[in-house]
Coordinates of C-alpha atoms (C1' of nucleotides) in Angstrom, one line a residue:
Chain Q
X1 CA 0.4 -0.3 -0.6
X2 CA 2.8 1.8 0.9
X3 CA 5.2 3.3 -2.5
X4 CA 8.3 3.5 -1.6
X5 CA 9.6 6.3 -0.8
X6 CA 12.9 7.7 -0.7
X7 CA 15.4 7.1 1.5
X8 CA 16.1 10.1 3.6
X9 CA 19.5 10.5 4.7
X10 CA 21.0 11.6 7.8
X11 CA 22.3 15.5 8.7
X12 CA 25.5 16.0 8.1
X13 CA 27.5 16.2 10.5
X14 CA 30.6 18.2 11.1
X15 CA 33.3 15.3 9.1
X16 CA 37.4 17.6 10.7
X17 CA 38.3 18.8 13.5
X18 CA 34.9 18.5 15.0
X19 CA 34.7 17.7 19.2
X20 CA 33.2 15.1 18.0
X21 CA 34.0 12.4 17.3
X22 CA 32.9 11.1 14.7
X23 CA 33.6 7.0 13.9
X24 CA 36.2 6.7 10.6
X25 CA 35.6 4.5 8.7
X26 CA 38.0 2.1 8.3
X27 CA 38.4 1.0 4.6
X28 CA 39.7 -2.4 3.7
X29 CA 40.1 -4.8 1.5
X30 CA 37.9 -7.2 0.5
X31 CA 40.8 -10.2 1.7
X32 CA 41.8 -8.3 5.4
X33 CA 38.1 -7.5 6.2
X34 CA 37.2 -11.1 5.8
X35 CA 40.1 -12.3 7.4
X36 CA 39.2 -9.7 10.4
X37 CA 35.9 -10.7 10.8
X38 CA 36.5 -14.4 10.4
X39 CA 38.8 -14.0 13.4
X40 CA 36.3 -12.7 14.7
X41 CA 33.7 -15.5 14.9
X42 CA 36.1 -18.2 15.3
X43 CA 36.3 -16.5 18.6
X44 CA 33.3 -15.5 19.6
X45 CA 31.9 -19.0 18.2
X46 CA 34.6 -21.4 20.7
X47 CA 32.6 -18.1 24.1
X48 CA 30.0 -18.6 23.4
X49 CA 26.9 -20.3 22.1
X50 CA 25.8 -20.0 18.5
X51 CA 22.2 -18.2 20.1
X52 CA 24.2 -16.2 22.2
X53 CA 26.0 -13.9 19.5
X54 CA 24.6 -11.5 17.6
X55 CA 25.4 -10.2 14.2
X56 CA 24.7 -6.9 16.1
X57 CA 27.5 -7.5 18.6
X58 CA 29.7 -9.2 16.1
X59 CA 29.2 -6.1 14.0
X60 CA 30.2 -3.7 17.0
X61 CA 33.1 -5.6 18.2
X62 CA 34.1 -5.7 14.2
X63 CA 33.5 -1.6 14.3
X64 CA 31.8 -2.4 11.4
X65 CA 27.4 -2.0 10.0
X66 CA 25.3 -5.7 9.8
X67 CA 24.7 -4.3 6.3
X68 CA 29.3 -5.0 5.5
X69 CA 29.0 -8.5 7.2
X70 CA 25.8 -9.6 5.2
X71 CA 28.2 -8.4 2.4
X72 CA 31.1 -11.1 3.8
X73 CA 29.1 -13.8 4.8
X74 CA 25.2 -14.1 3.2
X75 CA 23.8 -15.5 6.8
X76 CA 24.7 -16.3 10.4
X77 CA 25.0 -19.8 9.3
X78 CA 27.5 -19.1 6.6
X79 CA 29.9 -16.8 8.9
X80 CA 29.4 -19.5 11.5
X81 CA 30.7 -22.9 9.2
X82 CA 33.3 -21.1 7.7
X83 CA 34.7 -20.4 10.9
X84 CA 34.4 -24.1 11.8
X85 CA 35.9 -25.4 8.6
X86 CA 39.0 -22.7 9.6
X87 CA 39.3 -24.3 13.6
X88 CA 38.6 -27.9 11.7
X89 CA 41.0 -27.3 8.6
X90 CA 44.2 -25.7 11.4
X91 CA 42.9 -28.9 13.7
X92 CA 43.7 -31.5 11.2
X93 CA 46.7 -29.8 9.4
X94 CA 48.4 -29.5 13.0
X95 CA 49.1 -33.3 12.7
X96 CA 49.0 -34.7 9.0
X97 CA 53.2 -32.9 9.5
X98 CA 54.4 -36.1 11.1
X99 CA 57.6 -37.8 10.1
X100 CA 57.5 -40.6 7.5
X101 CA 59.8 -43.3 8.1
X102 CA 59.2 -44.5 11.4
X103 CA 57.9 -48.0 13.1
X104 CA 53.6 -47.4 13.4
X105 CA 53.7 -47.1 17.0
X106 CA 56.2 -43.9 17.3
X107 CA 53.9 -42.5 14.4
X108 CA 50.3 -42.9 16.2
X109 CA 52.4 -41.4 18.8
X110 CA 53.9 -38.3 17.4
X111 CA 50.7 -38.0 15.1
X112 CA 48.4 -38.7 19.0
X113 CA 51.4 -36.1 19.9
X114 CA 50.5 -33.3 17.1
X115 CA 47.2 -32.9 18.0
X116 CA 47.3 -33.0 21.3
X117 CA 49.6 -30.2 21.6
X118 CA 47.0 -28.4 19.9
X119 CA 44.2 -29.1 21.0
X120 CA 46.3 -28.0 24.6
X121 CA 47.0 -24.5 22.1
X122 CA 43.5 -24.0 21.4
X123 CA 41.4 -26.0 24.3
X124 CA 37.8 -23.5 23.5
X125 CA 37.7 -23.7 19.0
X126 CA 38.3 -28.2 19.8
X127 CA 35.9 -28.7 21.6
X128 CA 33.5 -25.8 20.5
X129 CA 34.3 -27.7 17.2
X130 CA 34.1 -31.1 18.0
X131 CA 30.8 -30.7 20.0
X132 CA 28.8 -29.0 17.1
X133 CA 27.4 -26.0 17.8
X134 CA 24.5 -26.1 15.8
X135 CA 23.2 -29.6 16.4
X136 CA 22.7 -31.7 12.9
X137 CA 22.6 -28.9 10.7
X138 CA 24.4 -30.7 7.9
X139 CA 27.6 -28.9 7.2
X140 CA 28.3 -28.5 10.2
X141 CA 27.1 -32.0 10.4
X142 CA 29.9 -32.7 7.2
X143 CA 32.6 -30.0 8.9
X144 CA 33.5 -32.2 12.0
X145 CA 32.6 -35.8 9.9
X146 CA 35.3 -34.2 7.0
X147 CA 37.9 -34.8 10.4
X148 CA 37.0 -37.8 11.8
X149 CA 37.2 -39.2 8.2
X150 CA 41.3 -37.0 7.5
X151 CA 42.5 -38.3 11.2
X152 CA 40.7 -41.6 10.5
X153 CA 43.4 -41.4 7.5
X154 CA 46.0 -39.9 8.9
X155 CA 46.2 -42.6 12.0
X156 CA 45.6 -45.4 9.3
X157 CA 48.6 -45.1 7.7
X158 CA 49.9 -45.2 10.6
X159 CA 50.1 -48.8 10.8
X160 CA 50.6 -51.6 8.4
X161 CA 47.3 -53.0 8.9
X162 CA 46.0 -50.7 5.6
X163 CA 46.5 -51.7 2.5
X164 CA 45.5 -55.4 3.8
X165 CA 43.1 -54.0 5.7
X166 CA 40.6 -51.7 3.4
X167 CA 37.7 -51.8 2.6
X168 CA 36.8 -54.3 6.0
X169 CA 33.8 -53.1 7.3
X170 CA 34.9 -54.9 10.9
X171 CA 38.3 -52.7 10.5
X172 CA 36.8 -49.8 10.1
X173 CA 33.8 -49.7 12.4
X174 CA 36.8 -50.4 14.4
X175 CA 39.7 -48.0 13.6
X176 CA 36.5 -45.4 13.5
X177 CA 35.1 -45.7 16.6
X178 CA 38.7 -45.3 17.7
X179 CA 38.5 -41.8 16.6
X180 CA 35.8 -41.8 18.8
X181 CA 36.9 -42.6 21.8
X182 CA 39.8 -40.0 21.4
X183 CA 37.5 -37.6 20.7
X184 CA 35.4 -38.0 23.9
X185 CA 38.4 -38.8 25.5
X186 CA 40.1 -35.4 24.7
X187 CA 36.6 -33.6 25.1
X188 CA 36.8 -35.0 28.5
X189 CA 40.1 -33.9 29.2
X190 CA 40.2 -30.7 28.3
X191 CA 36.8 -29.5 30.4
X192 CA 39.2 -31.4 33.6
X193 CA 42.3 -33.4 33.0
X194 CA 42.9 -36.3 34.9
X195 CA 46.3 -37.8 33.2
X196 CA 48.8 -35.6 31.6
X197 CA 49.0 -34.8 28.2
X198 CA 52.4 -38.3 28.3
X199 CA 49.7 -40.2 29.7
X200 CA 46.6 -39.9 27.6
X201 CA 48.9 -40.3 24.7
X202 CA 50.5 -43.4 25.8
X203 CA 47.0 -44.5 27.2
X204 CA 45.6 -44.0 23.3
X205 CA 48.2 -45.9 21.6
X206 CA 48.3 -48.9 23.2
X207 CA 44.2 -48.5 23.3
X208 CA 44.5 -48.7 19.8
X209 CA 47.3 -51.2 18.6
X210 CA 44.4 -53.1 21.6
X211 CA 41.8 -52.6 19.0
X212 CA 44.4 -53.3 16.4
X213 CA 44.6 -56.8 17.8
X214 CA 40.9 -57.3 18.5
X215 CA 40.1 -56.3 14.5
X216 CA 42.8 -57.4 13.4
X217 CA 43.1 -61.6 11.6
X218 CA 45.6 -63.0 13.5
X219 CA 47.4 -60.5 15.7
Chain V
X1 CA 1.6 6.7 22.7
X2 CA -1.5 4.5 21.6
X3 CA -3.4 3.4 24.6
X4 CA -3.9 0.4 26.0
X5 CA -8.1 -0.1 23.1
X6 CA -10.6 -3.2 23.9
X7 CA -9.2 -5.7 21.8
X8 CA -11.4 -7.4 18.9
X9 CA -13.2 -10.3 19.9
X10 CA -14.4 -12.3 16.4
X11 CA -17.4 -11.8 14.8
X12 CA -19.3 -14.6 16.2
X13 CA -19.4 -17.8 13.5
X14 CA -22.9 -20.2 13.7
X15 CA -21.3 -22.9 16.0
X16 CA -23.8 -25.9 16.0
X17 CA -25.3 -27.6 12.4
X18 CA -23.4 -24.4 10.7
X19 CA -22.0 -25.8 7.7
X20 CA -18.6 -23.7 7.4
X21 CA -17.0 -26.6 9.8
X22 CA -15.5 -24.7 12.9
X23 CA -13.1 -26.5 15.0
X24 CA -14.4 -27.7 17.7
X25 CA -12.5 -26.8 20.9
X26 CA -11.2 -29.9 22.4
X27 CA -10.5 -29.8 26.0
X28 CA -7.9 -32.4 27.2
X29 CA -6.7 -32.5 31.4
X30 CA -3.4 -31.3 31.4
X31 CA -1.6 -34.5 31.7
X32 CA -3.4 -35.9 27.9
X33 CA -2.4 -32.7 26.6
X34 CA 1.4 -32.2 28.1
X35 CA 2.0 -36.1 26.8
X36 CA 0.6 -35.6 23.9
X37 CA 2.8 -32.1 23.4
X38 CA 6.3 -34.5 24.6
X39 CA 5.4 -37.1 21.8
X40 CA 5.2 -34.6 19.1
X41 CA 8.1 -32.5 19.9
X42 CA 9.7 -35.7 20.1
X43 CA 9.1 -37.0 17.0
X44 CA 9.2 -33.4 15.9
X45 CA 12.7 -33.2 16.9
X46 CA 13.3 -36.1 15.1
X47 CA 12.9 -35.7 12.3
X48 CA 14.0 -32.1 11.9
X49 CA 16.7 -29.8 13.2
X50 CA 15.8 -27.7 15.8
X51 CA 15.5 -24.5 13.8
X52 CA 13.2 -26.1 11.4
X53 CA 10.5 -26.6 14.1
X54 CA 9.0 -23.7 14.4
X55 CA 6.9 -23.2 17.3
X56 CA 3.7 -22.1 14.7
X57 CA 4.7 -25.6 13.7
X58 CA 4.2 -27.4 16.9
X59 CA 1.4 -26.2 17.4
X60 CA -1.2 -26.7 14.5
X61 CA 0.4 -30.0 13.6
X62 CA -1.2 -30.6 17.7
X63 CA -3.6 -28.1 16.3
X64 CA -3.9 -26.0 19.3
X65 CA -2.7 -23.0 19.5
X66 CA 0.1 -21.5 19.9
X67 CA -0.3 -19.6 23.4
X68 CA -1.6 -23.0 25.3
X69 CA 1.8 -24.4 23.7
X70 CA 3.9 -22.1 25.6
X71 CA 0.8 -22.8 28.6
X72 CA 2.5 -25.9 28.8
X73 CA 5.5 -25.3 27.9
X74 CA 7.3 -21.8 28.8
X75 CA 9.9 -22.1 26.7
X76 CA 10.5 -24.0 23.3
X77 CA 13.6 -25.1 24.7
X78 CA 12.3 -26.1 27.5
X79 CA 9.8 -28.1 25.3
X80 CA 12.8 -29.9 23.0
X81 CA 15.2 -30.0 26.5
X82 CA 11.5 -32.3 28.0
X83 CA 11.0 -34.9 25.3
X84 CA 15.9 -34.6 24.7
X85 CA 14.4 -36.3 28.5
X86 CA 12.7 -38.6 27.5
X87 CA 14.4 -40.4 24.9
X88 CA 17.8 -40.4 27.4
X89 CA 15.7 -42.3 29.7
X90 CA 14.2 -45.0 27.7
X91 CA 17.7 -45.5 26.1
X92 CA 19.1 -46.1 29.7
X93 CA 15.8 -48.1 31.4
X94 CA 15.7 -50.9 28.3
X95 CA 19.6 -51.4 29.7
X96 CA 18.7 -51.5 33.7
X97 CA 17.1 -55.0 33.0
X98 CA 20.0 -57.2 32.5
X99 CA 19.3 -60.2 34.5
X100 CA 22.1 -60.8 37.1
X101 CA 24.5 -63.5 38.3
X102 CA 25.9 -63.7 34.2
X103 CA 29.4 -64.0 34.1
X104 CA 31.0 -60.3 33.3
X105 CA 31.1 -61.0 29.9
X106 CA 27.7 -62.5 29.2
X107 CA 26.6 -59.1 31.0
X108 CA 27.5 -57.4 29.2
X109 CA 26.9 -58.7 26.3
X110 CA 23.1 -58.8 27.3
X111 CA 23.4 -55.1 28.5
X112 CA 24.8 -54.3 24.6
X113 CA 21.6 -56.6 22.7
X114 CA 19.1 -54.4 24.6
X115 CA 20.5 -51.6 24.0
X116 CA 21.1 -52.5 20.6
X117 CA 17.8 -53.0 20.3
X118 CA 16.3 -50.5 21.5
X119 CA 18.0 -47.9 19.2
X120 CA 16.7 -50.8 16.2
X121 CA 14.1 -49.7 17.5
X122 CA 13.6 -45.8 17.8
X123 CA 17.2 -45.3 15.4
X124 CA 15.9 -41.4 14.0
X125 CA 15.4 -40.6 18.5
X126 CA 18.8 -42.2 19.0
X127 CA 21.0 -40.4 16.8
X128 CA 18.9 -36.6 17.4
X129 CA 19.5 -37.0 21.0
X130 CA 23.2 -37.7 20.3
X131 CA 24.3 -35.8 17.5
X132 CA 22.8 -33.6 20.7
X133 CA 20.4 -30.5 18.1
X134 CA 21.2 -27.6 20.5
X135 CA 24.8 -27.5 20.5
X136 CA 26.7 -26.4 24.1
X137 CA 23.6 -25.6 25.2
X138 CA 24.8 -26.6 29.2
X139 CA 20.8 -28.9 29.0
X140 CA 21.0 -29.8 26.8
X141 CA 24.4 -31.3 27.5
X142 CA 24.2 -32.4 30.9
X143 CA 21.5 -34.7 29.9
X144 CA 23.6 -36.1 27.1
X145 CA 26.2 -36.9 30.5
X146 CA 24.0 -37.8 32.0
X147 CA 23.7 -40.5 29.6
X148 CA 26.9 -41.8 29.3
X149 CA 27.3 -41.3 32.5
X150 CA 24.7 -43.9 33.6
X151 CA 26.0 -46.2 30.6
X152 CA 29.0 -46.4 32.2
X153 CA 28.0 -47.1 35.7
X154 CA 26.0 -50.1 34.4
X155 CA 29.0 -51.3 31.7
X156 CA 31.3 -51.0 34.7
X157 CA 29.2 -53.2 36.8
X158 CA 29.1 -55.3 34.9
X159 CA 32.8 -56.2 35.3
X160 CA 34.6 -57.1 38.6
X161 CA 37.2 -54.2 38.4
X162 CA 34.2 -51.9 39.6
X163 CA 34.9 -51.9 43.1
X164 CA 39.3 -52.0 43.0
X165 CA 39.4 -48.9 40.2
X166 CA 36.8 -46.8 40.7
X167 CA 38.8 -43.5 41.3
X168 CA 41.7 -44.7 38.9
X169 CA 41.7 -41.6 36.3
X170 CA 44.0 -44.0 33.5
X171 CA 40.8 -46.5 33.7
X172 CA 37.7 -44.3 33.8
X173 CA 39.3 -42.3 31.1
X174 CA 39.0 -45.7 28.9
X175 CA 36.0 -47.3 30.6
X176 CA 34.3 -44.1 29.5
X177 CA 36.3 -42.8 26.8
X178 CA 34.8 -46.5 24.9
X179 CA 31.4 -45.5 26.1
X180 CA 32.1 -42.3 23.2
X181 CA 33.3 -45.3 20.8
X182 CA 29.9 -47.1 20.9
X183 CA 27.8 -44.1 21.0
X184 CA 30.1 -43.0 18.1
X185 CA 29.9 -46.5 16.1
X186 CA 25.7 -47.0 16.4
X187 CA 25.1 -43.7 15.2
X188 CA 27.5 -44.5 12.2
X189 CA 25.3 -47.6 12.3
X190 CA 22.0 -46.8 12.4
X191 CA 23.2 -44.0 9.6
X192 CA 25.2 -47.1 6.7
X193 CA 24.7 -50.2 8.5
X194 CA 27.7 -52.3 8.0
X195 CA 27.8 -55.8 10.2
X196 CA 24.6 -57.0 11.6
X197 CA 22.9 -56.2 15.5
X198 CA 25.1 -59.2 16.5
X199 CA 27.6 -58.3 14.9
X200 CA 28.3 -55.0 16.3
X201 CA 27.6 -55.9 20.2
X202 CA 30.4 -58.4 19.6
X203 CA 32.9 -56.7 18.1
X204 CA 31.8 -53.4 21.6
X205 CA 32.1 -56.4 23.7
X206 CA 35.4 -57.6 23.0
X207 CA 36.7 -53.7 22.4
X208 CA 35.4 -53.5 25.9
X209 CA 37.8 -56.2 27.6
X210 CA 40.4 -55.7 25.5
X211 CA 41.2 -52.4 26.4
X212 CA 40.1 -54.0 30.5
X213 CA 43.6 -55.3 29.5
X214 CA 45.7 -52.6 29.2
X215 CA 43.8 -51.0 31.6
X216 CA 43.3 -53.5 34.8
X217 CA 46.6 -54.2 36.3
X218 CA 47.2 -57.8 35.8
X219 CA 45.1 -58.6 32.7
Chain K
dA1 C1' 41.5 20.3 -10.9
dG2 C1' 36.9 18.3 -11.2
dG3 C1' 34.5 15.2 -13.2
dC4 C1' 34.3 9.2 -13.4
dA5 C1' 33.9 4.5 -12.2
dC6 C1' 34.2 1.4 -9.0
dT7 C1' 33.8 -0.5 -4.4
dA8 C1' 34.1 -0.9 0.4
dT9 C1' 30.4 1.2 3.5
dT10 C1' 25.3 2.7 5.7
dG11 C1' 21.8 2.8 8.0
dA12 C1' 16.7 2.2 7.8
dA13 C1' 13.4 -1.2 7.1
dA14 C1' 11.1 -5.3 6.4
dC15 C1' 10.5 -9.9 7.7
dG16 C1' 10.5 -13.9 10.5
dG17 C1' 9.9 -16.3 14.4
dA18 C1' 8.8 -16.7 19.5
dG19 C1' 7.6 -14.9 23.8
dT20 C1' 3.0 -12.6 26.6
dC21 C1' -1.6 -11.7 27.9
dA22 C1' -6.4 -10.3 28.9
dA23 C1' -10.5 -12.1 27.2
dT24 C1' -13.3 -16.5 25.9
dA25 C1' -15.1 -20.9 25.7
dG26 C1' -16.4 -25.2 28.5
dC27 C1' -17.8 -28.5 32.4
dG28 C1' -18.9 -29.7 36.6
dA29 C1' -21.5 -28.4 40.9
dC30 C1' -24.8 -25.8 43.3
Chain N
dG1 C1' -29.8 -21.4 35.4
dT2 C1' -25.4 -19.3 36.5
dC3 C1' -21.3 -19.5 39.5
dG4 C1' -16.3 -20.6 39.4
dC5 C1' -13.0 -23.1 37.3
dT6 C1' -10.4 -24.3 34.0
dA7 C1' -8.1 -24.8 29.5
dT8 C1' -8.0 -23.0 25.4
dT9 C1' -7.7 -18.4 22.0
dG10 C1' -5.8 -14.6 19.4
dA11 C1' -3.7 -10.6 18.2
dC12 C1' 0.2 -8.7 19.7
dT13 C1' 4.8 -7.0 21.2
dC14 C1' 9.5 -7.9 20.7
dC15 C1' 14.4 -8.8 19.2
dG16 C1' 17.1 -11.0 15.8
dT17 C1' 17.9 -11.8 11.1
dT18 C1' 18.2 -10.0 6.3
dT19 C1' 17.4 -6.9 2.6
dC20 C1' 18.9 -2.9 -0.4
dA21 C1' 19.1 1.6 -1.7
dA22 C1' 21.6 4.9 -0.9
dT23 C1' 26.4 7.2 0.4
dA24 C1' 31.9 7.5 1.3
dG25 C1' 36.2 6.5 -0.2
dT26 C1' 39.8 5.7 -3.6
dG27 C1' 41.9 6.3 -7.5
dC28 C1' 42.4 6.8 -12.1
dC29 C1' 41.6 9.9 -16.3
dT30 C1' 41.2 14.3 -18.5

DNA sequence: AGGCACTATTGAAACGGAGTCAATAGCGAC
DNA sequence: GTCGCTATTGACTCCGTTTCAATAGTGCCT
């Protein structure tokens, strides 16, 4: 009913040498701005729950308008997922750099060391990643599932059984289950550490090989 | 500015023998209504994600007004959590009825049978429970954590080590980790079963005892 | 220097869903 | 009947996400 009206514009205010400090309009290029927002998102969503982080808050903290935020990320959820992806990639990236040519046990231990080091560095981010800030969102689930799969492959390659047993349902269920074991125990450890980092690493290692002892044909 | 105005009331429509079918106002007593809403909530939140279920939808499906829904559950989240609690209790209840006086291994197997039977009966509910529909909500986390703790105690009592090792951090971490293992493998199994129910049960059992072999002092 | 084009940025308003509340309808008791 | 109690309604408020035309900075061309 009401026709489109020309928008009113705010009255001009003295922009230079005015006594009342006018918010300077900072221009960044696309990449910098995007990086800034991602980093802010990762921090905010790690500290507070998804619903408790409002776009207004984020825009205010970034000292930009809501509109600009939406220019970079079309949706709050997109922003969240983008942040989560970064956290996930950092985690996986941290352990994909394990030296080759070690004995299987040593490779697993080294991988777990890298993993736990990284987790220790950013425990909040890890917990919020793995708890899946938005339950049952397919994209979020995909990110987490991706982490598990990549970890699975990492640790699988540390053992000499990979080529023989790839595709064996019992074997794969057991090793993927071990990933679940590690994940859950690590979250609990972040919240309330009852073992040292080394004890936890050794426990994980011993249990992986115990599990392999169960599912690998002749031990 | 605008003062409180007396509410307009909808025009009276012929309530009896009218041709236009008037929605009958069904009166239920508190318990029935509450049960109906809980059951609807469990179904809806199992099918769709939390954010994709709107109060309006639920009210429409229940053939009541939003206001009434809010009369029973003061908050959408409360409704969700109440449904989750029921699902959790059903799950735990299903396996707390394992016959006593069996050998440890048999008790564990029986417990897992009951567990997997129940999961098979309501896989959607199980998955949505364990994936934690609302991430990082403290109440939701508490429900899930409660399930894990009760399962932990169940299965712990199935072994003869409980009294000796209660409080031992390495032991408890390992057994709780096994719960994580079972949980994650079960979710995957619900989504894409690659083993039979019996194979999965046996795998879980064997791995529990392998894990115990690692953390119990002399095997 | 002044206009031009191009892109980052803004602000206000639309939109949508959660949550509120005074008013109303059904139902049993007297 | 009509009184009183309780279940129920629906319009309204509120608040956070999302949209989009308008605007301001920046460098370039002349």
